[in-house]
CSV table of C-alpha atoms in Angstrom, one decimal:
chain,number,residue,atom,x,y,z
Z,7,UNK,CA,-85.8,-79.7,87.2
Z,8,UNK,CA,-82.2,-78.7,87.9
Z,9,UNK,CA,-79.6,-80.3,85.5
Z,10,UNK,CA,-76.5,-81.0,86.0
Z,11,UNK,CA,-73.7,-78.9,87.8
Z,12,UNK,CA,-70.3,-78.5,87.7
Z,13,UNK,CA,-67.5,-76.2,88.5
Z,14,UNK,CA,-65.4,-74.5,87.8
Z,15,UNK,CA,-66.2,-73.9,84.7
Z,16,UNK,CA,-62.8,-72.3,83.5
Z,17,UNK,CA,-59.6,-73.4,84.9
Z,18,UNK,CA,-55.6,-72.6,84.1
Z,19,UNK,CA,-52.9,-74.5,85.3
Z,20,UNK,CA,-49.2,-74.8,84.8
Z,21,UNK,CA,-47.7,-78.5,84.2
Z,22,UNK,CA,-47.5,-80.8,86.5
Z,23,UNK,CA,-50.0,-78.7,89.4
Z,24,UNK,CA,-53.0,-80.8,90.6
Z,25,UNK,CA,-56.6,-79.9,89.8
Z,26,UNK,CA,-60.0,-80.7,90.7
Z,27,UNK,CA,-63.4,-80.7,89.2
Z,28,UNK,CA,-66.5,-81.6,90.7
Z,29,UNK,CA,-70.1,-82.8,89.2
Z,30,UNK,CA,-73.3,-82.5,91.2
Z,31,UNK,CA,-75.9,-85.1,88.4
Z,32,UNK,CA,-79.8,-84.5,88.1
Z,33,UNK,CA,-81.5,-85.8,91.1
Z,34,UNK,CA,-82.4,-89.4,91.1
Z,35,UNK,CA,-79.8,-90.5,88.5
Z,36,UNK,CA,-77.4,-93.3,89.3
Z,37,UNK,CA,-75.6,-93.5,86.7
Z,38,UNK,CA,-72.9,-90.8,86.1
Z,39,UNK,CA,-70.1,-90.2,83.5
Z,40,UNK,CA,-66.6,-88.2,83.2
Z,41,UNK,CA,-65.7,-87.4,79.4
Z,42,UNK,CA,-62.9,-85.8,78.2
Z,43,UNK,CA,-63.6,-83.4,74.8
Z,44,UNK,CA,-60.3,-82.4,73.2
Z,45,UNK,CA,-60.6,-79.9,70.6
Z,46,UNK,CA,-62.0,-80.9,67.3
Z,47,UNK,CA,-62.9,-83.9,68.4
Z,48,UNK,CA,-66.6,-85.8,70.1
Z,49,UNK,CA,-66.2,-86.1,74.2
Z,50,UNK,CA,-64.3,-89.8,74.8
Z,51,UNK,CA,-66.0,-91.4,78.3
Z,52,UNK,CA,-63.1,-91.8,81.0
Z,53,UNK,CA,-64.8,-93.3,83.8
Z,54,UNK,CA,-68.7,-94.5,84.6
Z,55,UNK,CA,-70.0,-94.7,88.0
Z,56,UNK,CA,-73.1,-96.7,88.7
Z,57,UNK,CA,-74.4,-95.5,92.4
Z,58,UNK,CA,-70.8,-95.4,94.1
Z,59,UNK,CA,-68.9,-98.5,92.2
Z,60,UNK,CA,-67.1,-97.7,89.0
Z,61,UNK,CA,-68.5,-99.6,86.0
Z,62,UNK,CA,-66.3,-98.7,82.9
Z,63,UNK,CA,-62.6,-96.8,83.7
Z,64,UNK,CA,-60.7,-98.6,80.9
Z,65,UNK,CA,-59.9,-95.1,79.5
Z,66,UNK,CA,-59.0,-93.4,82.2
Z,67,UNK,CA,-55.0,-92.5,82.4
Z,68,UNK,CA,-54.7,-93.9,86.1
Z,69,UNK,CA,-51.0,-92.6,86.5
Z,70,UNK,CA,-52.8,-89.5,87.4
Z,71,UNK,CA,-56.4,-89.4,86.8
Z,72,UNK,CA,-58.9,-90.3,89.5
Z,73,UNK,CA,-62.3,-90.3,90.4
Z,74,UNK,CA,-64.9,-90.9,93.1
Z,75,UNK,CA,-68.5,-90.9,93.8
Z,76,UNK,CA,-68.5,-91.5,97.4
Z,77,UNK,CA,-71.7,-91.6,98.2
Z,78,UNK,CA,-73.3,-92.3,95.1
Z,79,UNK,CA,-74.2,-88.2,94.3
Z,80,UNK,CA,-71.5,-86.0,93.7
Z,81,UNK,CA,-68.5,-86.7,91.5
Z,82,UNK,CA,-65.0,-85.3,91.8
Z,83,UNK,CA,-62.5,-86.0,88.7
Z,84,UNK,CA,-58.5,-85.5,89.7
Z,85,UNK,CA,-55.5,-84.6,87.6
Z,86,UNK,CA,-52.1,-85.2,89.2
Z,87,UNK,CA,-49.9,-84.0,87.8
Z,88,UNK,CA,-51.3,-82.6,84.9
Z,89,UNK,CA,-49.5,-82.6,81.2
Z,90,UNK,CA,-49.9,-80.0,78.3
Z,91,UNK,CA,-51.9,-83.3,76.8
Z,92,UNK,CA,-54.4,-82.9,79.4
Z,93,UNK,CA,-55.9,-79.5,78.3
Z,94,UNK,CA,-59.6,-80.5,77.1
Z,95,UNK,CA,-63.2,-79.4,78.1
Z,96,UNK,CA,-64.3,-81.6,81.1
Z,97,UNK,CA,-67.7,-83.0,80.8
Z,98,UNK,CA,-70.2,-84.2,83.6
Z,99,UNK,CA,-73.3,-86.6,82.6
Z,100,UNK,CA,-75.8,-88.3,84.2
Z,101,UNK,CA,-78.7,-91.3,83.5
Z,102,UNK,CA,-81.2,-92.8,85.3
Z,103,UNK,CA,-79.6,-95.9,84.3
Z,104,UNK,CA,-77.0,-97.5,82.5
Z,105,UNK,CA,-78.9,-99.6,80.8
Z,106,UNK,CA,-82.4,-99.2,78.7
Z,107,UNK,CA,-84.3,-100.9,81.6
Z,108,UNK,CA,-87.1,-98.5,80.3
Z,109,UNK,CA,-88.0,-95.7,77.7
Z,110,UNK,CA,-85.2,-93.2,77.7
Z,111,UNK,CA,-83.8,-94.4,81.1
Z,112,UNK,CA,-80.4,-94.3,80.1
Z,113,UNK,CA,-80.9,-91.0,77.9
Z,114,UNK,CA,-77.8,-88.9,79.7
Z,115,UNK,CA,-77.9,-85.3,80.6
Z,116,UNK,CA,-74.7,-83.3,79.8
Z,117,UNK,CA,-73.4,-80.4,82.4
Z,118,UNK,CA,-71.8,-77.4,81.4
Z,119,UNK,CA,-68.4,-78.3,81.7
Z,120,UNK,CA,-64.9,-77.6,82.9
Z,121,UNK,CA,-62.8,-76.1,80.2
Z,122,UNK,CA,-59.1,-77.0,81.2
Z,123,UNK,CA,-56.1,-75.3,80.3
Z,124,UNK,CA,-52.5,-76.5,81.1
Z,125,UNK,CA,-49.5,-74.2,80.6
I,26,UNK,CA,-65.7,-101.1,69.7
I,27,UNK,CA,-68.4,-99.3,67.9
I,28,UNK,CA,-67.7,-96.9,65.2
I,29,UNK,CA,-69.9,-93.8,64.4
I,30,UNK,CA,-69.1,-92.0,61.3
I,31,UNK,CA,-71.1,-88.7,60.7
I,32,UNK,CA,-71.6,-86.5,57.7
I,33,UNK,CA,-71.2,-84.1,56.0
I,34,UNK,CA,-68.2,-82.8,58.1
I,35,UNK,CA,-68.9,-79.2,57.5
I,36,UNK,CA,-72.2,-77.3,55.9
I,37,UNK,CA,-73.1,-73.5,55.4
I,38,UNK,CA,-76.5,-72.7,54.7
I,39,UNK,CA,-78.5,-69.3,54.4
I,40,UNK,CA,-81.5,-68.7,56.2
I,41,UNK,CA,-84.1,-70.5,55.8
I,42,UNK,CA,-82.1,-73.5,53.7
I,43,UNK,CA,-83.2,-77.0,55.0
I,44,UNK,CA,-80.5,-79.7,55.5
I,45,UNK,CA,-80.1,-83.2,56.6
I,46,UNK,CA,-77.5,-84.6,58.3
I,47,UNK,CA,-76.6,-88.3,58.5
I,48,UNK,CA,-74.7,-90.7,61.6
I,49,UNK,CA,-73.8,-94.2,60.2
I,50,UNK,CA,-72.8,-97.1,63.1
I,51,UNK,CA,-71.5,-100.4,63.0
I,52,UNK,CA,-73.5,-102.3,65.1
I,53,UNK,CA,-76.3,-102.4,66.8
I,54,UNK,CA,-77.8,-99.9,69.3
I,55,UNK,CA,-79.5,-99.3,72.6
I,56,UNK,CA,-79.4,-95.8,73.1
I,57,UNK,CA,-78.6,-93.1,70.1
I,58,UNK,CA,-79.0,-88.9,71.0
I,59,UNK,CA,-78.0,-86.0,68.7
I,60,UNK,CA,-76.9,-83.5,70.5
I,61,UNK,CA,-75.9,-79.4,69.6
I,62,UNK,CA,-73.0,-78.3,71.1
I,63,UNK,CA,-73.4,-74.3,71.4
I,64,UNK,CA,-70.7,-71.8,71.2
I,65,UNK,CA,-70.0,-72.1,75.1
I,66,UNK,CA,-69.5,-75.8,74.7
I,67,UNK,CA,-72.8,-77.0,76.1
I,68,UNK,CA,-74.1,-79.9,74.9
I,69,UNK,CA,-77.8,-79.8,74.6
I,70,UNK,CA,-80.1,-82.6,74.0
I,71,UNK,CA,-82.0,-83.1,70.7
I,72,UNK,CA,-83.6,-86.6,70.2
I,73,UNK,CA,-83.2,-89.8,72.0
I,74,UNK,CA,-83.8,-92.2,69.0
I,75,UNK,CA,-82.6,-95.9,69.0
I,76,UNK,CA,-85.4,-96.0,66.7
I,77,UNK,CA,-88.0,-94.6,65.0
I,78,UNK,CA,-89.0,-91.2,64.0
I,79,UNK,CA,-89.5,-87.9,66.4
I,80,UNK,CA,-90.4,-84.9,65.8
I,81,UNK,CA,-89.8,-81.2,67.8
I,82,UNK,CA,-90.3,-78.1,65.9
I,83,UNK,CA,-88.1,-77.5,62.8
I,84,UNK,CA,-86.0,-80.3,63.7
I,85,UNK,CA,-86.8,-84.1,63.2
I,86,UNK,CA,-84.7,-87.3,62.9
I,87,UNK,CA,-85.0,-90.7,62.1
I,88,UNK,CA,-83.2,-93.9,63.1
I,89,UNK,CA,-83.0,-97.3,61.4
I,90,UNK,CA,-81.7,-99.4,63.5
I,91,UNK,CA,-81.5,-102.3,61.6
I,92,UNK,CA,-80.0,-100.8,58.4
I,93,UNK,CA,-77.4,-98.9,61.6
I,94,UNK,CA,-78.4,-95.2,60.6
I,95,UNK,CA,-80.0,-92.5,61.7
I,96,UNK,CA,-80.9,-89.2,59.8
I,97,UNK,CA,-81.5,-85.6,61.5
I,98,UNK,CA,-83.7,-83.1,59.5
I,99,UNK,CA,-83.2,-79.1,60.0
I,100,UNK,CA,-86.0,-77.3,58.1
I,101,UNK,CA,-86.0,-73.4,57.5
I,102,UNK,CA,-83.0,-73.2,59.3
I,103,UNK,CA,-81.9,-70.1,61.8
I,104,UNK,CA,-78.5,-68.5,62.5
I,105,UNK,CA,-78.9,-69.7,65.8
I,106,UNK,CA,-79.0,-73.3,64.6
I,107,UNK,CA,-75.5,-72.7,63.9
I,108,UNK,CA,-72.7,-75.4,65.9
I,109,UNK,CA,-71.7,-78.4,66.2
I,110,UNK,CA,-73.9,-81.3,65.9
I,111,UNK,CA,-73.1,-84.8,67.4
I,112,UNK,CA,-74.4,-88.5,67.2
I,113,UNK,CA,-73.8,-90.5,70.1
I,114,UNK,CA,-74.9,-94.5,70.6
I,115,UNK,CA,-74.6,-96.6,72.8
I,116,UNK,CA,-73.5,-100.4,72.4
I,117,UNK,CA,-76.4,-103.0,72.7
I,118,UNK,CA,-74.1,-106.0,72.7
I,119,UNK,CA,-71.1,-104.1,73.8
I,120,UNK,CA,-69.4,-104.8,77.7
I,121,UNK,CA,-69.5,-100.7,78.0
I,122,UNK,CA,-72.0,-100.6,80.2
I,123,UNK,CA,-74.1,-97.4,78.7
I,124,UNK,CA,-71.1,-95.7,77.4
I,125,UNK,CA,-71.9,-92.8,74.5
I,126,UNK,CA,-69.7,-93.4,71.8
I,127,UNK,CA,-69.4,-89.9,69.9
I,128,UNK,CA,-69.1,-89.2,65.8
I,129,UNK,CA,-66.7,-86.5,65.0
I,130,UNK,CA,-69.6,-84.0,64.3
I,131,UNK,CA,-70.8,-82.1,61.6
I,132,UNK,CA,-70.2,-77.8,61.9
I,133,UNK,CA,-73.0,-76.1,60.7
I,134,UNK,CA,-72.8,-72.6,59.4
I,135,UNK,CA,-76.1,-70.7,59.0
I,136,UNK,CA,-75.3,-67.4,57.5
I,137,UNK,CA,-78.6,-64.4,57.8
């Protein structure tokens, strides 16, 4: 079983430029998550998408974060314009639920990450 | 929210030491993983253990939910157990709807 994808996996960036990453989750999971991981510290959730509707963006910077699931598979995360703050690894995850509905149904799945560096 | 409080912060073993390694929460729990975060960052799955006691290979870990710990056991331990190793729960009464929250991680050093 595949996990879960994302790219890039490396990215450079001067302030205030625009990236993109995307996140393709396992098959059959509809619940996905965006976490930021600065360094030294555990990954902090920014936004949870259940199919396509957001469920939990409380910590996402909105000024110039964003995210969609448009049709409830793949994810794209947005920075715009990016600040030397923003530089972090970039982590995809996925459940089959957000909720434990069932044994290990909302065990998430990490991808390999996007690891972010603004100049 | 929750809190999630691991320890010890750092460890160095030799081979073949065993160790355990402890995640205290504040409240109660639906969903609890340990995770090992390799040298490229990945985050690889260990247990899923709200509660209860799992084994898989040298490793093992136990969660009491209702005293809001859980416990993960590294017998004859490998240089290539070396990394960073994370707790992560999951509110049960919480309005974060599945949301991890994430200890700070213990770094474990296995030296040959």
């Amino acid at each position: 079983e595949a996990g879960v994808a994302q790219s890039p996996r490396y990215k450079i960036i001067e302030k205030r430029q625009s990236v993109a990453f995307w996140c393709n989750p396992i098959s059959g999971h509809a619940t996905l998550y965006w976490y930021q991981q600065i360094l030294g510290q555990g990954p902090k959730l920014l936004i949870q998408f259940q199919n396509n509707g957001v469920v939990d963006d409380s910590q996402l910077p909105k000024d110039r974060f964003s995210a969609e699931r448009l049709k409830g598979v793949d994810s794209t995360l947005k920075i715009q314009p990016a600040k030397l703050e923003d530089s972090a690894v970039y982590l995809c995850a996925s459940s089959l639920t957000g909720t434990s509905s069932g044994e290990g149904s909302n065990e998430q799945f990490f991808g390999p990450g996007t690891r972010l560096t603004v100049l | 929210g929750i809190q999630v409080e691991q320890s010890p912060p750092d460890l160095i073993l030799q081979e073949g030491a065993n160790s355990t390694l402890r995640c205290n929460f504040s409240d109660s729990v639906n969903n609890l993983q340990w995770f090992h975060q390799n040298p490229w960052g990945q985050l690889i799955n260990l247990f899923y253990i709200p509660s209860g006691t799992k084994q898989n290979g040298r490793l093992s870990a136990t969660t009491v939910a209702t005293e809001r710990y859980s416990l993960l056991y590294i017998s004859s331990s490998q240089t290539t157990d070396s990394g960073v190793y994370f707790c992560a729960v999951s509110n049960a009464g919480g309005t974060s709807y599945g949301k991890l929250t994430f200890g700070q991680g213990t770094i474990l050093t296995v030296h040959p």
